[in-house]
Coordinates of C-alpha atoms in Angstrom, one line a residue:
M1 CA 115.6 90.6 125.9
L2 CA 112.6 92.0 124.5
G3 CA 112.9 95.4 123.0
K4 CA 110.9 98.8 124.5
L5 CA 108.6 98.1 121.3
G6 CA 108.6 94.3 121.6
A7 CA 107.3 95.2 125.5
L8 CA 104.4 97.0 124.8
V9 CA 103.3 94.6 122.0
L10 CA 103.4 92.3 125.1
T11 CA 101.4 94.1 127.2
L12 CA 98.6 95.0 124.6
S13 CA 97.9 91.6 124.0
L14 CA 97.7 91.2 127.4
A15 CA 95.5 93.6 128.4
T16 CA 92.8 93.4 125.8
P17 CA 91.6 90.2 127.0
A18 CA 90.9 91.5 130.7
A19 CA 89.9 94.6 129.6
A20 CA 86.8 92.6 126.8
L21 CA 85.7 91.0 129.8
A22 CA 85.4 94.0 132.0
D23 CA 83.0 95.5 128.9
E24 CA 81.6 91.9 128.2
T25 CA 80.0 91.5 132.1
T26 CA 79.1 95.2 133.1
E27 CA 76.1 95.3 134.3
P28 CA 74.1 98.6 133.0
A29 CA 72.6 100.9 135.4
P30 CA 69.4 99.7 136.5
E31 CA 66.0 101.8 134.7
V32 CA 64.2 103.4 137.4
V33 CA 60.8 102.1 137.7
L34 CA 57.9 104.7 138.8
P35 CA 54.3 104.5 138.1
H36 CA 53.0 106.2 135.1
V37 CA 53.1 110.0 137.4
N38 CA 51.6 113.1 135.7
L39 CA 54.7 115.7 136.1
D40 CA 53.7 117.8 133.3
P41 CA 51.4 121.2 134.0
C42 CA 50.2 122.0 130.8
P43 CA 50.9 118.6 128.4
N44 CA 49.2 119.8 125.6
Q45 CA 51.4 123.0 125.1
P46 CA 54.8 122.1 123.3
V47 CA 58.1 121.6 125.3
G48 CA 59.7 124.6 125.2
E49 CA 56.6 127.2 125.5
A50 CA 55.5 128.5 128.2
C51 CA 52.6 127.1 129.7
S52 CA 49.6 130.0 129.5
Q53 CA 48.6 132.3 132.7
R54 CA 47.7 130.6 135.5
Q55 CA 47.3 131.3 139.1
F56 CA 47.9 127.8 139.9
A57 CA 50.0 125.0 138.1
T58 CA 48.7 121.2 139.2
V59 CA 49.5 117.6 138.7
V60 CA 46.9 115.2 139.1
S61 CA 47.8 111.4 138.2
F62 CA 45.2 107.6 139.1
F63 CA 46.7 104.6 139.1
D64 CA 45.8 101.3 138.0
D65 CA 49.5 100.1 139.4
P66 CA 50.3 102.2 142.1
E67 CA 53.7 100.5 143.6
G68 CA 57.0 102.2 142.9
L69 CA 55.4 105.8 144.2
A70 CA 57.1 106.7 147.5
V71 CA 57.2 110.4 147.6
A72 CA 55.9 113.6 144.9
G73 CA 56.4 117.3 145.2
A74 CA 57.0 120.1 143.6
S75 CA 59.4 123.2 143.6
L76 CA 59.0 126.9 142.3
D77 CA 62.5 128.5 140.8
G78 CA 64.3 125.9 142.0
D79 CA 62.7 126.5 145.6
L80 CA 60.8 123.2 146.9
V81 CA 57.7 124.0 148.0
Y82 CA 55.3 121.2 148.4
E83 CA 56.1 117.4 148.8
H84 CA 53.8 114.6 149.8
V85 CA 54.4 110.8 151.4
Y86 CA 52.9 108.6 149.6
D87 CA 54.4 105.7 150.4
D88 CA 56.8 105.4 153.9
G89 CA 57.7 101.4 153.5
S90 CA 54.4 100.3 154.7
G91 CA 52.1 100.4 151.8
F92 CA 50.7 103.3 149.0
T93 CA 48.5 105.4 150.5
P94 CA 46.2 107.5 147.7
Y95 CA 46.2 111.1 147.5
G96 CA 42.5 111.6 148.3
E97 CA 40.0 113.7 147.6
V98 CA 41.3 116.8 145.2
W99 CA 39.3 120.0 145.0
L100 CA 41.3 121.5 141.9
P101 CA 41.7 125.3 141.3
F102 CA 37.8 127.3 140.5
N103 CA 36.4 123.9 140.6
D104 CA 32.9 123.4 142.6
A105 CA 33.6 119.5 143.0
S106 CA 36.2 117.6 144.2
V107 CA 37.9 113.9 142.8
P108 CA 39.5 110.6 144.5
A109 CA 43.0 111.0 143.2
D110 CA 46.3 108.7 143.8
H111 CA 48.9 111.5 143.4
Y112 CA 48.1 115.3 143.2
A113 CA 50.7 118.4 143.4
G114 CA 50.0 122.2 143.2
I115 CA 51.5 125.2 143.3
E116 CA 50.0 128.5 143.0
V117 CA 52.8 130.4 140.8
P118 CA 53.2 134.8 141.3
P119 CA 52.9 136.7 138.5
G120 CA 55.7 136.9 135.8
V121 CA 57.5 133.5 134.3
H122 CA 58.7 131.3 136.7
E123 CA 60.2 127.8 136.2
V124 CA 57.8 125.2 137.9
T125 CA 59.2 121.6 138.8
F126 CA 57.4 118.6 139.3
H127 CA 58.8 115.6 140.8
A128 CA 58.0 111.6 142.2
R129 CA 60.6 109.2 143.2
D130 CA 60.7 105.5 144.2
L131 CA 61.4 103.8 148.1
E132 CA 64.9 103.6 146.7
G133 CA 65.4 107.7 145.9
N134 CA 65.2 107.3 142.1
E135 CA 63.6 110.3 141.1
R136 CA 61.8 111.5 137.8
A137 CA 61.0 115.1 137.4
V138 CA 59.3 117.3 134.8
T139 CA 60.5 121.6 134.7
R140 CA 58.2 124.0 133.0
S141 CA 58.3 127.9 132.3
V142 CA 54.6 129.0 133.5
I143 CA 53.5 132.3 133.0
G144 CA 51.9 133.7 136.4
A145 CA 48.3 134.9 136.6
K146 CA 47.6 138.9 136.1
V147 CA 44.2 141.2 137.6
P148 CA 41.7 141.0 135.3
T149 CA 41.5 143.3 132.2
R150 CA 38.6 146.1 132.4
V151 CA 35.2 145.5 131.6
T152 CA 34.0 146.7 127.9
N153 CA 31.1 147.6 126.6
V154 CA 29.2 149.6 129.1
R155 CA 25.9 150.3 128.3
A156 CA 22.5 152.1 130.1
T157 CA 19.4 151.5 130.1
Q158 CA 16.6 153.2 131.8
R159 CA 13.2 151.2 132.3
G160 CA 10.4 153.1 133.6
R161 CA 12.2 154.8 137.2
S162 CA 15.5 152.1 137.4
T163 CA 18.1 151.8 135.0
L164 CA 20.0 148.7 134.0
L165 CA 23.6 149.0 133.8
Q166 CA 25.0 146.0 131.8
W167 CA 29.1 145.2 130.5
S168 CA 31.1 142.6 128.8
F169 CA 32.8 139.9 131.1
P170 CA 36.7 141.2 131.2
R171 CA 39.6 138.4 130.1
S172 CA 40.2 136.8 133.7
R173 CA 44.0 136.4 132.9
G174 CA 44.9 133.4 134.5
S175 CA 42.6 133.7 137.9
W176 CA 39.0 133.9 138.1
V177 CA 37.1 137.2 138.6
Y178 CA 34.6 136.4 141.7
Q179 CA 33.2 140.0 141.8
F180 CA 32.4 143.0 140.3
R181 CA 32.0 146.2 142.6
I182 CA 30.0 149.0 141.4
R183 CA 30.0 152.1 142.7
V184 CA 27.6 155.2 141.4
P185 CA 28.0 158.6 143.8
G186 CA 24.8 159.4 145.8
V187 CA 23.4 155.7 145.2
G188 CA 26.4 154.1 146.8
M189 CA 28.8 151.0 146.8
H190 CA 27.5 147.7 145.0
R191 CA 29.3 144.1 144.9
I192 CA 27.7 141.3 142.5
T193 CA 29.4 137.7 143.6
G194 CA 29.4 134.9 141.9
H195 CA 30.3 131.2 143.3
V196 CA 32.8 128.7 141.8
P197 CA 32.5 127.7 139.0
S198 CA 29.8 130.5 138.5
K199 CA 30.8 133.7 137.1
P200 CA 29.0 137.1 138.6
W201 CA 26.4 138.4 136.7
T202 CA 27.1 141.7 134.0
S203 CA 24.0 143.7 135.2
L204 CA 22.9 146.0 137.4
R205 CA 19.6 147.8 138.1
L206 CA 19.3 150.9 139.7
P207 CA 16.4 151.9 140.6
R208 CA 14.9 155.6 141.7
L209 CA 18.1 157.5 140.1
E210 CA 17.5 161.1 140.0
P211 CA 17.1 162.7 136.5
G212 CA 20.3 164.2 135.6
R213 CA 24.0 163.1 135.0
H214 CA 25.6 160.1 137.0
V215 CA 28.8 158.1 136.8
A216 CA 29.2 154.5 137.4
R217 CA 32.7 153.6 138.2
I218 CA 32.8 149.1 138.2
T219 CA 36.3 147.0 139.0
A220 CA 36.6 143.4 138.2
V221 CA 38.0 142.0 141.3
S222 CA 40.0 138.5 140.9
W223 CA 42.0 136.3 143.6
V224 CA 45.0 138.0 142.0
G225 CA 43.8 141.6 142.5
E226 CA 41.2 144.5 141.0
S227 CA 40.9 145.3 137.8
R228 CA 41.6 149.0 136.6
V229 CA 38.6 151.4 137.8
R230 CA 35.9 151.6 134.2
S231 CA 33.9 154.9 134.4
F232 CA 31.3 155.0 132.4
V233 CA 28.6 158.4 132.4
F234 CA 25.2 158.2 131.8
R235 CA 21.8 160.4 132.2
V236 CA 18.4 159.5 133.4
R237 CA 15.7 161.5 132.2

């Protein structure tokens, strides 16, 4: 009869080849195969560093071989906010014309995703899946845009019977400054508006002002909101 030790040795000797055989025949998990989808909204900034201020986070891809992309989309702070179907099993259909934020021309793209980022720091995730449900995703911290700064370097130059107001362009802080509003009591409100991607002019001619003291109040306007008012006092001779 075998003692307890002999029984244990016999058991191990019988189990070892089977275990080795199982290890040899186990196949690795299949690799997820997706086309080269751009899922990083700020690839030029190091991973771990928050993306710079922006009102929109976007990704665009162009494929040589699009086979494998079925669905792609984006999440904000863990909540799915956008998804687009590229292949429902009947074949790949490219996204089409894309109007990137603050551009005046569209481009044809195979893949595109974009979401608006509120002010503050947010977690933005872009993902892509194939028809089998395999998924790749990239998550980045993105700093949302803020209202623009106040205009600076305001000056007034009298030219004959008119006065030329000029100022420096403010920092847009992630959005697009598309308008300046200039209010001069006794004269009224003036609006100077630019068109994508042009900027509005940073000057205004005020004709036939009455001699004396005047105050100009200038506000910069972006798609996020209005800057603080810059008040400027000047005199007309």
